[in-house]
């Protein structure tokens, strides 16, 4: 991948909100990300059920 490709990839994702991954450690794998997002969704569903 050339430097130009890397820059355009970074530019493409500048406006993507990744705040939901802030508590995930850098370098973790797909499984850890999936577990984190699943736990978060379950907590949000539980909160919605309580309302």
mmCIF file of C-alpha atoms in Angstrom, residues 5 8-9 11 13 15 17 20-22 24 29 31 34-35 39 44 46-50:
data_model
loop_
_atom_site.group_PDB
_atom_site.id
_atom_site.type_symbol
_atom_site.label_atom_id
_atom_site.label_comp_id
_atom_site.label_asym_id
_atom_site.label_seq_id
_atom_site.Cartn_x
_atom_site.Cartn_y
_atom_site.Cartn_z
ATOM 1 C CA UNK A 5 -3.486 5.002 -0.303
ATOM 2 C CA UNK A 8 -6.910 8.516 1.467
ATOM 3 C CA UNK A 9 -8.038 5.667 3.751
ATOM 4 C CA UNK A 11 -9.302 10.742 5.153
ATOM 5 C CA UNK A 13 -12.728 7.612 8.014
ATOM 6 C CA UNK A 15 -15.847 11.644 10.102
ATOM 7 C CA UNK A 17 -17.622 8.132 15.141
ATOM 8 C CA UNK A 20 -17.901 3.348 21.168
ATOM 9 C CA UNK A 21 -14.467 1.729 20.921
ATOM 10 C CA UNK A 22 -12.653 4.115 23.274
ATOM 11 C CA UNK A 24 -11.112 -1.197 23.803
ATOM 12 C CA UNK A 29 -8.658 -8.643 17.917
ATOM 13 C CA UNK A 31 -13.325 -11.222 19.194
ATOM 14 C CA UNK A 34 -17.295 -8.106 19.252
ATOM 15 C CA UNK A 35 -17.519 -8.901 22.979
ATOM 16 C CA UNK A 39 -21.926 -6.083 26.117
ATOM 17 C CA UNK A 44 -28.407 -0.302 26.285
ATOM 18 C CA UNK A 46 -31.543 -3.314 29.485
ATOM 19 C CA UNK A 47 -31.679 0.432 30.074
ATOM 20 C CA UNK A 48 -34.414 0.785 27.442
ATOM 21 C CA UNK A 49 -36.439 -1.996 29.090
ATOM 22 C CA UNK A 50 -36.265 -0.163 32.425
#
